XYZ file of C-alpha atoms in Angstrom:
571
model
C 0.000 0.000 0.000
C 1.154 3.498 -0.716
C 0.952 6.025 2.088
C 1.454 9.796 1.988
C 4.844 10.879 3.243
C 5.121 12.871 6.443
C 8.110 14.977 5.434
C 8.226 16.830 8.736
C 8.155 13.566 10.671
C 10.888 12.115 8.508
C 13.019 15.185 9.119
C 12.582 14.752 12.882
C 13.598 11.086 12.586
C 16.730 12.042 10.672
C 17.645 14.560 13.369
C 17.172 11.891 16.045
C 19.395 9.463 14.170
C 22.088 12.128 13.758
C 21.935 12.860 17.490
C 22.271 9.141 18.219
C 25.308 8.871 15.962
C 26.899 11.929 17.627
C 26.445 10.402 21.063
C 27.941 7.157 19.786
C 31.023 8.989 18.475
C 31.589 10.437 21.962
C 31.694 6.958 23.522
C 35.159 5.400 24.226
C 34.388 2.443 21.940
C 32.614 3.269 18.676
C 29.985 0.948 17.224
C 30.215 -0.219 13.580
C 29.672 2.648 11.120
C 26.023 3.106 10.116
C 24.796 2.758 6.542
C 24.531 6.199 5.017
C 22.556 7.440 2.035
C 24.602 8.612 -0.966
C 25.700 12.186 -0.679
C 23.606 14.598 -2.726
C 25.350 16.735 -5.307
C 25.336 20.495 -4.960
C 22.468 22.311 -6.671
C 22.751 24.585 -9.681
C 19.133 25.793 -9.974
C 17.320 27.347 -7.029
C 13.511 27.590 -6.941
C 11.440 30.122 -5.036
C 10.804 27.332 -2.504
C 14.525 26.570 -2.235
C 14.208 23.103 -3.817
C 17.459 21.715 -5.210
C 16.965 20.697 -8.832
C 20.288 18.973 -9.522
C 20.127 17.097 -6.236
C 16.710 15.702 -7.143
C 17.869 14.719 -10.619
C 20.925 12.974 -9.245
C 18.945 10.975 -6.687
C 16.198 9.925 -9.105
C 18.640 9.005 -11.859
C 20.762 6.957 -9.461
C 17.734 5.060 -8.163
C 16.457 4.329 -11.668
C 19.839 3.015 -12.832
C 20.073 0.707 -9.811
C 16.867 -1.102 -10.877
C 18.157 -2.094 -14.324
C 20.907 -4.302 -15.686
C 24.034 -2.815 -17.250
C 22.670 -3.663 -20.716
C 19.356 -1.956 -19.927
C 21.078 1.187 -18.643
C 23.307 1.328 -21.721
C 20.248 1.052 -23.967
C 18.456 3.819 -22.071
C 21.506 6.080 -22.340
C 21.415 5.544 -26.093
C 17.704 6.432 -26.218
C 18.430 9.782 -24.571
C 20.667 10.817 -27.468
C 19.093 12.227 -30.615
C 20.011 10.356 -33.774
C 22.262 12.603 -35.895
C 20.574 11.354 -39.058
C 17.273 12.898 -37.960
C 16.423 16.548 -38.660
C 16.895 18.913 -35.753
C 13.752 20.257 -34.053
C 13.631 23.593 -35.959
C 13.507 21.752 -39.286
C 10.169 20.184 -38.359
C 8.528 23.437 -37.328
C 7.195 23.991 -40.845
C 4.797 21.102 -40.227
C 3.511 22.570 -36.948
C -0.256 22.971 -36.631
C -1.851 26.246 -35.498
C -1.549 26.642 -31.736
C -4.768 26.507 -29.731
C -5.412 28.986 -26.893
C -3.872 27.599 -23.718
C -6.300 27.000 -20.892
C -9.338 26.614 -23.184
C -11.559 23.529 -23.404
C -9.753 21.922 -26.315
C -10.816 18.319 -25.598
C -14.134 18.496 -23.696
C -15.136 14.920 -24.606
C -11.733 13.261 -24.359
C -9.335 12.182 -27.101
C -6.378 9.867 -27.665
C -3.223 11.331 -29.222
C 0.057 9.723 -30.168
C 3.209 11.469 -29.001
C 4.920 13.750 -31.492
C 8.159 12.279 -32.831
C 11.209 14.210 -33.976
C 11.810 13.719 -37.686
C 8.212 12.732 -38.479
C 5.615 15.148 -39.950
C 2.677 16.278 -37.851
C -0.860 15.519 -38.993
C -3.042 16.619 -36.081
C -3.111 13.190 -34.435
C 0.010 13.786 -32.338
C 0.874 15.972 -29.364
C 3.925 17.313 -27.537
C 4.356 17.339 -23.775
C 4.240 21.155 -23.769
C 0.869 20.971 -25.508
C -0.398 18.608 -22.833
C 0.891 20.750 -19.951
C -0.068 24.187 -21.368
C 2.448 25.901 -19.045
C 1.303 29.484 -19.692
C -1.895 28.983 -17.666
C -0.948 26.000 -15.510
C -1.397 26.701 -11.783
C -0.943 23.241 -10.230
C 0.489 20.084 -11.786
C 0.113 16.717 -10.064
C 2.365 14.384 -12.038
C 3.208 10.718 -11.641
C 5.408 8.270 -13.537
C 7.750 5.348 -13.004
C 10.816 6.970 -14.579
C 11.736 10.647 -14.540
C 14.084 13.266 -15.886
C 13.286 16.148 -13.500
C 15.712 18.621 -15.089
C 14.127 18.152 -18.502
C 10.579 18.201 -17.120
C 10.885 21.314 -14.967
C 12.449 23.242 -17.842
C 9.034 22.960 -19.530
C 7.164 24.586 -16.633
C 6.951 28.142 -15.336
C 8.385 27.386 -11.936
C 7.427 30.765 -10.457
C 3.686 30.221 -11.069
C 3.175 26.436 -11.092
C 2.953 24.353 -7.946
C 4.229 20.831 -8.659
C 3.389 17.649 -6.787
C 5.460 14.679 -7.977
C 4.294 11.129 -7.284
C 7.358 8.908 -7.667
C 8.541 5.333 -7.397
C 10.461 4.880 -4.131
C 10.250 1.408 -2.644
C 12.613 1.774 0.293
C 12.708 4.181 3.205
C 16.210 5.191 2.146
C 14.971 6.153 -1.321
C 12.076 8.115 0.151
C 14.392 10.016 2.470
C 16.736 10.890 -0.385
C 13.890 12.330 -2.432
C 12.435 14.066 0.617
C 15.788 15.820 1.140
C 15.422 17.133 -2.405
C 12.161 18.738 -1.206
C 9.710 16.990 -3.521
C 6.398 15.382 -2.548
C 6.650 11.629 -3.102
C 4.639 8.434 -3.044
C 5.402 4.921 -4.252
C 3.678 3.592 -7.371
C 4.051 2.818 -11.099
C 1.071 4.493 -12.749
C 1.166 7.476 -15.075
C -1.400 10.172 -14.372
C -1.474 13.947 -14.822
C -3.870 16.321 -13.080
C -3.349 19.768 -14.574
C -5.248 22.597 -12.860
C -5.849 25.734 -14.939
C -7.960 28.803 -14.041
C -11.001 27.599 -15.987
C -10.462 23.874 -16.379
C -8.955 20.656 -15.079
C -7.093 18.665 -17.695
C -6.738 14.958 -16.892
C -4.122 13.151 -18.947
C -3.334 9.443 -18.836
C -0.192 8.726 -20.895
C 1.631 5.499 -21.602
C 4.878 7.493 -21.434
C 7.183 8.106 -18.512
C 8.491 11.611 -17.895
C 11.571 11.190 -20.079
C 12.568 13.054 -23.219
C 12.798 9.921 -25.358
C 9.408 8.610 -24.184
C 7.885 11.872 -25.481
C 9.757 11.274 -28.746
C 12.039 14.294 -28.493
C 14.985 12.152 -29.617
C 12.966 10.585 -32.449
C 13.277 6.980 -31.277
C 10.195 6.016 -29.210
C 6.438 6.460 -29.508
C 3.712 6.538 -26.879
C 0.061 7.561 -26.552
C -1.947 9.757 -24.206
C -5.649 10.109 -23.428
C -6.711 13.548 -22.231
C -9.889 15.418 -21.403
C -10.671 19.025 -20.400
C -13.250 19.483 -17.639
C -14.733 22.979 -17.064
C -14.603 24.568 -13.638
C -17.996 24.762 -11.947
C -19.420 28.295 -11.633
C -19.240 30.429 -8.491
C -16.751 28.165 -6.781
C -19.340 25.396 -6.499
C -18.278 21.842 -5.639
C -20.140 18.606 -6.072
C -20.439 15.655 -3.746
C -18.362 12.645 -4.698
C -21.515 10.565 -5.150
C -22.602 13.002 -7.904
C -19.551 12.255 -10.058
C -19.628 10.067 -13.147
C -18.399 6.490 -12.886
C -15.050 7.698 -14.204
C -14.834 10.369 -11.517
C -15.767 7.979 -8.704
C -13.095 5.451 -9.709
C -10.520 8.230 -10.074
C -11.288 9.401 -6.532
C -11.179 5.802 -5.253
C -7.737 5.307 -6.795
C -6.348 8.627 -5.566
C -7.623 8.058 -2.048
C -5.999 4.613 -1.931
C -2.762 6.124 -3.242
C -2.704 8.744 -0.485
C -3.128 11.897 -2.552
C -3.211 15.136 -0.549
C -6.676 16.069 0.645
C -6.533 19.463 -1.062
C -6.041 17.724 -4.416
C -9.019 15.420 -3.778
C -11.118 18.391 -2.728
C -9.990 20.483 -5.686
C -11.158 17.893 -8.211
C -14.725 18.228 -6.938
C -14.836 21.778 -8.307
C -15.053 20.595 -11.935
C -17.796 19.225 -14.188
C -17.070 15.570 -15.049
C -19.821 15.287 -17.684
C -17.153 14.936 -20.382
C -16.104 11.598 -18.880
C -19.571 10.064 -19.058
C -19.272 7.072 -21.364
C -15.647 6.165 -20.584
C -14.227 4.323 -17.571
C -11.198 4.914 -15.373
C -9.518 1.534 -14.854
C -6.864 1.048 -12.192
C -4.702 -1.328 -10.218
C -4.177 -0.580 -6.526
C -0.908 -1.954 -5.216
C -1.040 -4.426 -2.323
C -4.034 -6.495 -1.219
C -7.669 -5.457 -1.724
C -10.556 -7.302 -0.060
C -14.308 -7.414 -0.425
C -15.888 -4.560 -2.324
C -12.491 -2.914 -2.812
C -11.328 -6.009 -4.694
C -14.157 -5.579 -7.191
C -12.880 -2.124 -8.150
C -9.294 -2.868 -9.083
C -7.085 -5.134 -11.182
C -8.787 -7.674 -13.451
C -12.056 -7.554 -11.425
C -12.023 -3.765 -11.883
C -11.461 -4.097 -15.617
C -14.370 -6.525 -15.897
C -16.520 -4.222 -13.770
C -15.746 -1.325 -16.136
C -16.772 -3.456 -19.124
C -20.086 -4.256 -17.448
C -20.687 -0.677 -16.335
C -20.441 0.500 -19.952
C -22.673 -2.363 -21.143
C -19.915 -3.912 -23.266
C -20.222 -7.533 -22.130
C -19.506 -9.738 -25.140
C -18.784 -13.275 -26.279
C -16.265 -14.639 -28.790
C -13.921 -11.813 -27.816
C -10.693 -11.242 -29.729
C -7.878 -9.239 -28.098
C -5.031 -7.305 -29.712
C -2.672 -5.912 -27.066
C 0.401 -3.781 -27.736
C 2.628 -3.868 -24.644
C 6.141 -2.765 -23.737
C 6.687 -5.195 -20.863
C 5.695 -8.848 -20.708
C 5.343 -10.959 -17.589
C 5.535 -14.707 -16.994
C 2.451 -15.747 -18.975
C 0.640 -19.059 -19.291
C -2.720 -20.314 -20.546
C -4.375 -19.987 -17.142
C -3.474 -16.314 -16.917
C -4.599 -15.717 -20.523
C -7.963 -17.298 -19.682
C -8.389 -14.994 -16.650
C -7.421 -11.979 -18.713
C -9.801 -12.933 -21.536
C -12.656 -13.429 -19.076
C -12.110 -9.963 -17.608
C -12.024 -8.361 -21.056
C -15.275 -10.193 -21.866
C -16.874 -8.624 -18.791
C -17.296 -11.685 -16.577
C -17.671 -11.200 -12.828
C -14.174 -12.315 -11.862
C -14.875 -13.032 -8.201
C -18.010 -15.039 -9.008
C -16.010 -16.881 -11.683
C -13.236 -17.715 -9.215
C -15.764 -18.922 -6.625
C -17.486 -21.134 -9.175
C -14.183 -22.616 -10.323
C -13.117 -23.312 -6.737
C -16.469 -24.974 -5.936
C -16.249 -27.172 -9.033
C -12.687 -28.173 -8.141
C -13.772 -29.226 -4.647
C -16.702 -31.213 -6.002
C -14.500 -33.182 -8.397
C -11.550 -33.619 -6.024
C -12.188 -37.325 -5.426
C -13.326 -38.038 -8.976
C -10.918 -39.983 -11.154
C -9.503 -37.721 -13.809
C -8.727 -38.981 -17.285
C -5.590 -37.564 -18.877
C -6.448 -35.213 -21.705
C -4.380 -33.161 -24.126
C -3.767 -29.571 -23.138
C -6.235 -27.108 -24.624
C -4.308 -24.115 -25.967
C -7.241 -22.580 -27.866
C -7.111 -19.448 -25.691
C -3.889 -18.557 -27.512
C -5.829 -18.098 -30.750
C -7.974 -15.375 -29.196
C -5.151 -13.076 -28.041
C -2.403 -11.370 -30.037
C 0.389 -9.593 -28.187
C 2.436 -7.023 -30.099
C 6.042 -6.851 -28.928
C 9.147 -6.175 -31.047
C 11.558 -8.837 -32.211
C 15.293 -8.491 -31.764
C 15.661 -7.605 -35.443
C 13.018 -4.880 -35.284
C 14.781 -3.189 -32.362
C 18.244 -3.482 -33.892
C 17.076 -2.033 -37.225
C 15.144 0.791 -35.552
C 16.390 4.343 -35.239
C 17.367 3.654 -31.610
C 19.001 0.253 -32.272
C 18.490 -0.636 -28.581
C 15.856 -0.266 -25.848
C 16.129 -0.501 -22.069
C 12.424 0.064 -21.351
C 11.027 -2.685 -23.597
C 11.143 -5.639 -21.238
C 10.915 -9.416 -21.560
C 12.873 -12.145 -19.800
C 14.356 -14.980 -21.886
C 13.644 -17.515 -19.124
C 9.939 -16.721 -19.278
C 9.655 -16.679 -23.058
C 11.427 -20.028 -23.448
C 9.342 -21.731 -20.757
C 7.313 -24.715 -21.986
C 4.073 -23.088 -20.745
C 4.675 -19.634 -22.257
C 2.143 -18.763 -25.035
C 4.694 -17.893 -27.734
C 2.246 -18.271 -30.589
C 0.296 -15.236 -29.334
C 3.177 -12.928 -30.203
C 3.373 -10.578 -33.180
C 6.157 -8.208 -34.150
C 5.403 -4.586 -33.204
C 6.296 -2.524 -36.292
C 5.396 1.157 -36.023
C 3.491 2.928 -38.781
C 6.109 5.662 -38.366
C 9.255 3.985 -39.721
C 12.091 3.489 -37.255
C 10.168 4.170 -34.050
C 10.055 1.743 -31.162
C 7.046 1.592 -28.868
C 6.376 2.072 -25.177
C 2.603 1.926 -25.808
C 0.132 -0.012 -23.714
C -2.971 -0.234 -25.918
C -5.585 -2.977 -25.796
C -8.171 -3.503 -28.553
C -11.152 -5.756 -27.796
C -13.766 -6.965 -30.293
C -16.662 -9.316 -29.690
C -20.352 -10.008 -30.233
C -22.989 -8.733 -27.898
C -24.856 -11.472 -26.061
C -28.208 -11.310 -24.296
C -27.337 -12.130 -20.703
C -29.901 -13.956 -18.531
C -29.365 -11.380 -15.806
C -30.359 -8.651 -18.233
C -33.685 -10.355 -18.889
C -34.260 -10.821 -15.150
C -33.507 -7.168 -14.485
C -35.996 -6.138 -17.160
C -38.565 -8.490 -15.673
C -38.076 -6.896 -12.287
C -38.574 -3.454 -13.803
C -41.772 -4.589 -15.520
C -43.082 -6.092 -12.272
C -43.129 -2.722 -10.622
C -45.906 -1.647 -12.970
C -48.107 -4.702 -12.312
C -51.183 -4.399 -10.164
C -50.810 -5.562 -6.557
C -47.084 -6.226 -7.049
C -47.531 -9.356 -9.206
C -44.387 -10.091 -11.199
C -44.455 -10.521 -14.946
C -43.229 -13.905 -16.157
C -41.163 -12.441 -19.022
C -40.035 -9.122 -20.415
C -42.427 -7.307 -22.674
C -42.463 -8.269 -26.346
C -40.969 -4.933 -27.353
C -38.051 -5.313 -24.964
C -37.493 -8.912 -26.006
C -37.326 -7.913 -29.678
C -34.892 -5.115 -28.911
C -32.733 -7.455 -26.849
C -32.694 -10.013 -29.650
C -31.419 -7.381 -32.077
C -28.721 -6.323 -29.638
C -27.628 -9.928 -29.179
C -26.023 -10.011 -32.625
C -24.432 -6.573 -32.470
C -20.705 -6.027 -32.703
C -18.881 -4.781 -29.596
C -15.535 -2.997 -29.679
C -13.572 -0.982 -27.157
C -10.016 0.098 -26.448
C -7.855 0.627 -23.371
C -4.898 3.004 -23.139
C -2.864 3.447 -19.975
C 0.080 2.203 -17.960
C -0.808 -1.502 -17.579
C 1.316 -3.977 -19.504
C 0.652 -7.668 -20.191
C 1.558 -9.142 -16.822
C 0.088 -10.388 -13.575
C 2.016 -7.632 -11.795
C 0.041 -5.032 -13.726
C -3.444 -6.562 -13.422
C -3.224 -8.501 -10.160
C -4.145 -12.014 -9.032
C -7.304 -13.268 -7.337
C -6.565 -15.374 -4.258
C -8.911 -16.807 -1.637
C -7.841 -15.720 1.836
C -8.666 -18.647 4.104
C -8.198 -16.613 7.256
C -10.418 -13.732 6.131
C -12.739 -16.189 4.330
C -13.080 -13.981 1.280
C -11.430 -13.299 -2.064
C -8.686 -10.746 -2.359
C -6.814 -9.162 -5.265
C -3.060 -9.064 -4.820
C -1.294 -6.517 -7.028
C 2.404 -5.653 -7.207
C 1.964 -2.440 -9.202
C -0.031 0.746 -9.145
C -1.499 1.318 -12.616
C -4.205 3.336 -14.322
C -5.793 3.734 -17.726
C -8.971 4.580 -19.617
C -11.476 2.244 -21.278
C -13.057 3.824 -24.377
C -16.144 2.306 -26.063
C -16.133 2.212 -29.871
C -19.103 -0.073 -30.655
C -21.707 -1.069 -28.073
C -23.667 -3.439 -30.298
C -26.759 -1.276 -29.762
C -26.152 1.347 -32.450
C -29.236 2.282 -34.468
C -27.714 0.941 -37.678
C -26.484 -2.313 -36.188
C -27.459 -5.570 -37.869
C -27.158 -8.996 -36.223
C -24.028 -10.719 -37.492
C -21.889 -13.701 -36.716
C -18.701 -11.802 -37.525
C -16.568 -9.416 -35.486
C -15.865 -5.819 -36.364
C -12.744 -5.198 -38.418
C -9.778 -3.492 -36.745
C -10.490 -0.439 -38.910
C -13.420 0.292 -36.578
C -10.883 1.883 -34.194
C -9.453 4.319 -36.748
C -11.575 7.301 -35.712
C -11.033 6.785 -31.971
C -7.593 5.261 -31.413
C -6.061 4.160 -34.688
C -3.508 1.384 -34.170
C -0.050 2.985 -34.440
C 1.427 -0.359 -35.523
C 1.024 -2.677 -38.502
C -2.139 -4.805 -38.543
C -2.223 -7.767 -38.903
C 1.059 -8.291 -37.136
C 3.806 -10.545 -38.438
C 4.237 -13.752 -36.458
C 7.650 -14.442 -34.954
C 8.174 -17.660 -36.920
C 11.224 -18.685 -34.934
C 12.640 -15.204 -34.413
C 13.508 -14.025 -30.902
C 11.883 -11.147 -29.052
C 13.956 -8.265 -27.749
C 15.608 -9.196 -24.424
C 16.452 -5.944 -22.678
C 18.820 -7.496 -20.111
C 21.163 -9.015 -22.668
C 24.034 -7.555 -24.652
C 23.372 -7.451 -28.375
């Protein structure tokens, strides 16, 4: 679980430890030397608050390097350097689009943009970090990411007018203390979320990118995506109750409260109109263990809940998932993931499976061949070694897969497709999921309609079936095509989406998650459109073009014996 840092309390603890060490030095026999944090470098940029910019950058960079192998760090260093064969930034300015007024409601209904990339022409579908931040009118920026370049980031902000709250990865107390000494608010998680407060609006941005220059394509080597929406400030300083928010707003508040956001940030969000988020869902993973109702909100159960809340439950679902980090996968995990994407109640599904297993425990089991059919329903887009080596970057330290996992007998290798960007030479740090299926008439839907009809019956007598009109409408919907997309921080791994486990002591199901993640689920087809016709087929991938066009080649090329990119190995 992530908890808000008490910087003042931590400072007092440091003073107490220093006093203890001083007393120890005065003793005739000294104890063994204590473990000390690395010394911070001297600062070169001083803020109005006195924060030390270079010290922060040094600490964060040191911590990030310590979490990667030498090969991964070398690849990341290469990504930070612009390719000399690419045009310099001024040479691409002639393709710039007209600037929109900063602080205005540019995206009131939400939109997905790909990150601008140096050396590639602009066509209106891309965006720069400066265009996301809008620094001229930005009052408060609440920013989170897994990896950071604070010097680069803060150079894009007007430090004299913008209050910054940074939510960072810091697993150990020592790391937290180092960052606290650099005078920056800190919490421990992996998600990527931006809350950008302007005088007349709140901009919420959910990128797949970390806060690094190469992730925002300024070195012309990597591409990402970002969903953003502009919410107008409520008039006369009015604030709404949390229960009045849209489903998106409620889940956002749930996630932020679990993550320990400052109360003034939580309160400030209630001063904006969330109507622009009606029809999309905020999907998240809360790190640690979640029980009971909390478990239904997060991880795979939360994803499935979002699918149901937007009435996107489907059958025969096909999944295309572009990811930049792959976990230790197997058929069982793929089946859980597919069920969540289909909209199944994950806790009810787990309970049913456990009950069936108990019932058949003493039944003789006949050996049967393994069923790998789930692998035909999921395609995972991840670059091969050749694709990375022939890219503009030629290496990548943030595209992650372990050879031991991939070569395991149970790993679903046939799901994999080569990620080849539509912008030649770019690698990808995207996390984009595309889901397509066929709408099915659920029994529970019919029961719910029956219950609604019963309320109109005389003397409370229940109707035996839904009305003919509703039944006909439901039958039409049953054949409709369903399609939706997810964009956010979650990769294809159990760490990102969590695992359902029955807690025997608590006697209830819990979701155990290693990461903090967040993203947005965006409907494309609900299967109930006025023009929909019942069909046995699924929608084509082109259905996403107007909402979140795949930035990679479709259909993907199968590996056919080629190796994926292994970021921990020398190439």
